Coordinates of C-alpha atoms and ligand atoms in Angstrom, one line a residue:
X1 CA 47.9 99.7 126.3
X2 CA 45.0 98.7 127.8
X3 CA 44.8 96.3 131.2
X4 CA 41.8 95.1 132.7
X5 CA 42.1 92.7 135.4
X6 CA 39.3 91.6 137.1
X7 CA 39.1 88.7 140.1
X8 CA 37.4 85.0 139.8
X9 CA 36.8 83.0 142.2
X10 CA 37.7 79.2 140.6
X11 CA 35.8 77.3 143.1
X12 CA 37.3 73.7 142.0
X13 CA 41.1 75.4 142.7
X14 CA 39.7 77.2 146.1
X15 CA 40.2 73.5 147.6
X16 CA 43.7 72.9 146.9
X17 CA 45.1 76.3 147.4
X18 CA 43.9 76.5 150.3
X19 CA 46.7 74.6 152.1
X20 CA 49.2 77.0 150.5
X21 CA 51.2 78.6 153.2
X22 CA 53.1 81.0 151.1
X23 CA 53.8 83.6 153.4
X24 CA 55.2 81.6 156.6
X25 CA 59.3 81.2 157.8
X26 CA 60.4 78.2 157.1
X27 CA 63.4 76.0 158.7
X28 CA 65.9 74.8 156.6
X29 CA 69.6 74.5 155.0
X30 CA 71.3 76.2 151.8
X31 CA 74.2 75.5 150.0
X32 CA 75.7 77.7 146.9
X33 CA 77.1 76.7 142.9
X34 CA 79.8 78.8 142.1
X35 CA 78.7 79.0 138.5
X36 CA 75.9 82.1 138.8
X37 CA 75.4 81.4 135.0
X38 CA 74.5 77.9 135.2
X39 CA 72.2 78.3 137.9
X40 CA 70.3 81.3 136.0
X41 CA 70.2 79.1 133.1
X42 CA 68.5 76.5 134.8
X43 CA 65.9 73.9 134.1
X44 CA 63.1 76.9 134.2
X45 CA 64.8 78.0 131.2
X46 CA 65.0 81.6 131.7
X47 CA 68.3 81.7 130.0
X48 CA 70.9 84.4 129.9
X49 CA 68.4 87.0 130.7
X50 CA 68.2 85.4 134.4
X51 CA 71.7 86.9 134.9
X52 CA 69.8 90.5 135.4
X53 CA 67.0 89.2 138.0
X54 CA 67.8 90.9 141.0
X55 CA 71.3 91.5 140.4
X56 CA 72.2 88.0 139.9
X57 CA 70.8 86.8 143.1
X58 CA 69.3 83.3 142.0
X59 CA 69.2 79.7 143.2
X60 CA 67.8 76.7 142.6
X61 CA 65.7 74.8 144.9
X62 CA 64.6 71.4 145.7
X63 CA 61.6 69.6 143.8
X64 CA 59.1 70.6 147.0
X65 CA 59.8 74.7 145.6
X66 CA 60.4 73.9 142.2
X67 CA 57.0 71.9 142.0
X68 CA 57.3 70.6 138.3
X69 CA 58.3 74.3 137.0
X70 CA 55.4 75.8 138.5
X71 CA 57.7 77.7 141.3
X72 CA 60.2 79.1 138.7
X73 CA 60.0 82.8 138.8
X74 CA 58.9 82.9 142.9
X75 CA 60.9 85.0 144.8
X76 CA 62.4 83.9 148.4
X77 CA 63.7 85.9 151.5
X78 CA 66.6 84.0 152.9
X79 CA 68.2 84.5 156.3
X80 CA 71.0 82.7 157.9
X81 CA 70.7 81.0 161.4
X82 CA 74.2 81.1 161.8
X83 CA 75.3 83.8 163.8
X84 CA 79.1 82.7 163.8
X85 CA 79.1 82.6 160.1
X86 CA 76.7 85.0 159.0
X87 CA 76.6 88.3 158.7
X88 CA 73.0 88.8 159.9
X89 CA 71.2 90.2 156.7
X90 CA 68.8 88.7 154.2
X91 CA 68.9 88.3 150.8
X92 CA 66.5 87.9 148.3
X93 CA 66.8 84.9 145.3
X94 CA 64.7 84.3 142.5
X95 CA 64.2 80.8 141.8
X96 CA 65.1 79.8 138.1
X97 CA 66.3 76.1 138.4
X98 CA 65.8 73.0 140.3
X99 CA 68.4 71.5 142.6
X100 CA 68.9 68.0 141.7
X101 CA 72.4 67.7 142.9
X102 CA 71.8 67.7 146.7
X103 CA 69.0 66.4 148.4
X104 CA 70.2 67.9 152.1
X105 CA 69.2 71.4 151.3
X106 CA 66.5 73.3 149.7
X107 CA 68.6 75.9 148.3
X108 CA 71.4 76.2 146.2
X109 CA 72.7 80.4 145.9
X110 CA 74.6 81.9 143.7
X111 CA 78.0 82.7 144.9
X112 CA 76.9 86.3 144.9
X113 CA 73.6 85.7 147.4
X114 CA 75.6 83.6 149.1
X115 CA 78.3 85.8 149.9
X116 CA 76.1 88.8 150.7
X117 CA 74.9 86.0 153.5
X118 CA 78.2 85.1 155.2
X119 CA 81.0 86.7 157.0
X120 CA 83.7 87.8 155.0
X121 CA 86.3 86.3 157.3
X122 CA 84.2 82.8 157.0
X123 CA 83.7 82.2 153.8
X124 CA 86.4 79.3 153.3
X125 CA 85.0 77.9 156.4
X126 CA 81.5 77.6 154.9
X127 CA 83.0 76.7 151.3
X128 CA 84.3 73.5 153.5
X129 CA 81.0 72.9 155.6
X130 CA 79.4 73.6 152.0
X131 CA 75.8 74.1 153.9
X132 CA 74.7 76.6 156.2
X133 CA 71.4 76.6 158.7
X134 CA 68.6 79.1 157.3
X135 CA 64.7 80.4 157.1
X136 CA 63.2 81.3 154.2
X137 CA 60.1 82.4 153.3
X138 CA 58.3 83.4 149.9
X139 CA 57.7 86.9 149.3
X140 CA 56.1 89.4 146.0
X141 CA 58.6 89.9 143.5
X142 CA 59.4 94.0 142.8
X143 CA 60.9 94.7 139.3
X144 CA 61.1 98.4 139.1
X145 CA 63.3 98.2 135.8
X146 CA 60.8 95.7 133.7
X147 CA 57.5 95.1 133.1
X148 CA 56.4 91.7 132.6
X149 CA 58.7 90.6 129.6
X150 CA 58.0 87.9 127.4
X151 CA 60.8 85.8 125.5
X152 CA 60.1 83.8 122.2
X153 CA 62.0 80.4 123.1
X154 CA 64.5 79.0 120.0
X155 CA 62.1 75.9 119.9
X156 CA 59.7 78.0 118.0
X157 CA 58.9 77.4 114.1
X158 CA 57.4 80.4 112.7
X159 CA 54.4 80.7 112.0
X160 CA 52.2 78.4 114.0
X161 CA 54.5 76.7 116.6
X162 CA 55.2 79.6 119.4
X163 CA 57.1 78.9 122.9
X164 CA 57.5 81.7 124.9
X165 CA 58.5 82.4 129.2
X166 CA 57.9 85.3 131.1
X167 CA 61.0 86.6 132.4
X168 CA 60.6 89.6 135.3
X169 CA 57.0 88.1 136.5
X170 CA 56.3 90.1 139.6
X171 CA 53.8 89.5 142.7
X172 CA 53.6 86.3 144.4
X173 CA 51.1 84.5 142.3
X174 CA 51.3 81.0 140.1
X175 CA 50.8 81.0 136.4
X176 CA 48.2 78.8 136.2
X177 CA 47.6 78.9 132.8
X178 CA 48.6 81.2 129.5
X179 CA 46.3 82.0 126.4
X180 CA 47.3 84.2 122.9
X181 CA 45.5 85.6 120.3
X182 CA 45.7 87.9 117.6
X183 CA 45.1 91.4 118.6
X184 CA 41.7 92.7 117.9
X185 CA 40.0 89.5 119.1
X186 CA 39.9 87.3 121.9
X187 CA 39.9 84.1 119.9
X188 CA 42.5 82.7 122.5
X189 CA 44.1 79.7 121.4
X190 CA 45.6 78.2 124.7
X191 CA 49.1 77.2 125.6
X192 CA 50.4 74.4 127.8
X193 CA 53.4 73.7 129.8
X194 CA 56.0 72.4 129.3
X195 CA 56.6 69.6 132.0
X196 CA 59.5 70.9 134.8
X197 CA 59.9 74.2 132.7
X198 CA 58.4 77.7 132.6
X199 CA 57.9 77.7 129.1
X200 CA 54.7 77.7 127.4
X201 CA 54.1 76.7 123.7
X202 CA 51.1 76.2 121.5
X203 CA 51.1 74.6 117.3
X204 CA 48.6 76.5 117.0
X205 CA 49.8 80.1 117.2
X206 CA 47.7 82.8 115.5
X207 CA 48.9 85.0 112.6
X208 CA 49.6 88.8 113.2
X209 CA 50.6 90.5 116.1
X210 CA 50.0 89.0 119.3
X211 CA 48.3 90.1 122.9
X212 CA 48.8 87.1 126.0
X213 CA 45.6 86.6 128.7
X214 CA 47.6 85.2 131.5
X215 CA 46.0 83.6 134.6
X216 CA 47.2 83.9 138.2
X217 CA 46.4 82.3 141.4
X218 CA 47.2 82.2 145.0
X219 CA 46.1 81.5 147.9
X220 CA 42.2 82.4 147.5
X221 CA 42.6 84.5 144.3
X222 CA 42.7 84.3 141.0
X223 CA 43.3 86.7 138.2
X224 CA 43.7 87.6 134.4
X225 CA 46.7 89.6 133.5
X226 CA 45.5 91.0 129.8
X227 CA 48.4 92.2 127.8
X228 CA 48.0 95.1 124.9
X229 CA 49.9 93.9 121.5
X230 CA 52.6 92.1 122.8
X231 CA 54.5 90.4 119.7
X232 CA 54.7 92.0 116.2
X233 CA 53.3 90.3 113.7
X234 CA 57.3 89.6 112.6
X235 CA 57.6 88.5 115.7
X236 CA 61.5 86.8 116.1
X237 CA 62.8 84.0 117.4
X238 CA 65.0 84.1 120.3
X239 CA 63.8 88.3 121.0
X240 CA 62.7 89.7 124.1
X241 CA 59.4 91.8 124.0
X242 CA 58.2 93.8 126.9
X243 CA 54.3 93.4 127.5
X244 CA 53.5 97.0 128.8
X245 CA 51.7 95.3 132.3
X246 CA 53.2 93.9 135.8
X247 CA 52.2 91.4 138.2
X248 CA 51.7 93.0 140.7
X249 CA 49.2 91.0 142.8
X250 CA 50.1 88.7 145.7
X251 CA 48.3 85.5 147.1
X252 CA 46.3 85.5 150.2
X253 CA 47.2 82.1 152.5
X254 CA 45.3 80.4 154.8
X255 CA 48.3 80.3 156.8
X256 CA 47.4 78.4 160.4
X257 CA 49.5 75.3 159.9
X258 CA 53.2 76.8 159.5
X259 CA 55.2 77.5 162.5
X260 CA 55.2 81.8 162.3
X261 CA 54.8 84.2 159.8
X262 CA 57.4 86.5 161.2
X263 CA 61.1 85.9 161.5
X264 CA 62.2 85.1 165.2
Ligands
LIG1 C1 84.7 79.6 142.8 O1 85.0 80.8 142.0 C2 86.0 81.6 142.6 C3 86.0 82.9 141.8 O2 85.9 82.7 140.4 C4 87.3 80.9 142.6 O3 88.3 81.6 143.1 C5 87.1 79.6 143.4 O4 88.3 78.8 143.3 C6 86.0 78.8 142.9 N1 85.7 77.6 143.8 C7 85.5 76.4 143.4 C8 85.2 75.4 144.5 O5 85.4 76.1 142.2
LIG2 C1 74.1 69.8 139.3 O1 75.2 69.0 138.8 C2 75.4 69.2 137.4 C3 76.5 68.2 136.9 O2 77.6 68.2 137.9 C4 75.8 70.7 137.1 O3 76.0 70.9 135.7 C5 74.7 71.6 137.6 O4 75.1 72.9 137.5 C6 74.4 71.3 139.1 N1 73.2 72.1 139.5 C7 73.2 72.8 140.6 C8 72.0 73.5 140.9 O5 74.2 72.9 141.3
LIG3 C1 55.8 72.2 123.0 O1 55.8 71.3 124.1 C2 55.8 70.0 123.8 C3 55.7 69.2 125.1 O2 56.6 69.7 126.1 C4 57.1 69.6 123.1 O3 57.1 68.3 122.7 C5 57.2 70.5 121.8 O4 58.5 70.3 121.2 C6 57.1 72.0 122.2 N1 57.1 72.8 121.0 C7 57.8 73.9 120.9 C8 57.5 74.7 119.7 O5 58.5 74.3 121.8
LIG4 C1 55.8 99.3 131.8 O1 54.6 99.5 131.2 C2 54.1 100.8 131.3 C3 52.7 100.8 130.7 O2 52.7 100.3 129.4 C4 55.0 101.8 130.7 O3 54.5 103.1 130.9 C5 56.4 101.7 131.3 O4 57.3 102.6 130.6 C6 56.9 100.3 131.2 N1 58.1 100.1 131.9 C7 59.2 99.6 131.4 C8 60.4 99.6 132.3 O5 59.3 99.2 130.2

């Protein structure tokens, strides 16, 4: 399967990604669900398959992360600041839902992040405290197991009406926007957002099999992911379809305004 991808400079978006600050360490507090499952299918609307992202290592995070849907995916080193706690280590959490429930922390891990996080010894301690000090910062997602996957949402009618996500979406870029068309020609009919989700849907979905253009951005970069044939032209509601290419490209920040860019 072929994949070009070639670099554009969207001047208008240059502006406002410029104060993106991606990369830096960042001060803040974390708390944990103990349902892994209801975090991984969060408001992102990964679903089930969110369980296998990084062994189960998810979390949710507050509205500033989440921004409207357009964080789900991102991937965050987290470190404790509690040495009395903590065992020292970081772990890595891919964000799939948006923490509503608790305005004091940016963060909410699954039990299983959290307890690689903590001291064996204190984990009823920090179950009573219920938040813990941390820094985080955003770094590339690496799925060595999956390509980029793509995952035709129930809420799709066959044949025009498509909504799909894009489970396993490596490199530390935004989806900035999402085009399909039949394969063979690039008559893309676009798709738009759903508000607060990671899901993208179009009425207007060609016939046949299927190939996706998707566009990425960060920081000062953009660029198109093209996909070979992605979806049969029996394409199924509720399947999983691997699209042959990773994300693998990561967002250079203007980064002057954030405290460090390394961990203390
Ligand atoms: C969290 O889950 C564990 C293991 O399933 C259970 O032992 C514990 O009681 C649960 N804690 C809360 C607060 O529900
Ligand atoms: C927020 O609270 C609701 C209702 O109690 C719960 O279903 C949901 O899992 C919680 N979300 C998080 C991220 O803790
Ligand atoms: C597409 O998105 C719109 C707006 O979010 C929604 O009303 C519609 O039901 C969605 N369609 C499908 C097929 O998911
Ligand atoms: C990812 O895509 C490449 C190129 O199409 C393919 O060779 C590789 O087997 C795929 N990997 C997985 C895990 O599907």
């Amino acid at each position: 399967m072929a994949t070009i991808v070639f670099y554009l400079i969207f001047s208008s978006l240059l502006l406002f990604f410029a104060c993106a600050c991606d990369s830096c360490v960042h001060k803040s507090k974390a708390s944990y669900s103990n349902s892994s499952s209801a975090l991984a299918a969060g408001t992102c609307g990964y679903g089930a398959i969110a369980m296998d992202f990084n062994g189960g290592y998810v979390a949710a995070a507050s509205p500033a992360l989440y921004r409207k849907g357009v964080g789900c995916g991102g991937c965050f080193q987290i470190r404790c600041k509690d040495s009395k706690l903590c065992r020292g280590g970081r772990v890595t959490v891919v964000l799939t839902d948006l923490n509503k429930n608790n305005s004091q922390t940016d963060f909410i891990l699954s039990r299983k992040a959290f307890m690689a996080l903590v001291r064996p010894g204190k984990i009823s301690k920090l179950m009573t405290l219920g938040t813990v000090n941390i820094e985080y910062k955003r770094i590339p997602c690496e799925y060595k197991k999956h390509n980029l996957t793509v995952k035709v949402e129930d809420s799709s009618q066959k044949p025009n009406n498509l909504a799909v996500n894009f489970p396993y979406q490596g490199g530390q870029t935004d989806i900035l926007t999402v085009d399909v068309a039949q394969v063979g020609t690039s008559d893309w009919k676009f798709m738009t957002r759903s508000a607060y989700r990671a899901i993208w849907n179009t009425s207007n979905a060609p016939a046949g099999a299927l190939h996706f253009r998707v566009a990425v951005i960060g920081g000062f970069e953009a660029a198109w992911i093209f996909t070979g044939e992605v979806l049969p032209a029996n394409w199924k509601i509720g399947s999983v379809y691997e699209s042959g290419v990773q994300i693998t490209e990561i967002a250079q920040d203007g980064c002057s305004a954030c405290d460090t860019k390394e961990w203390k």
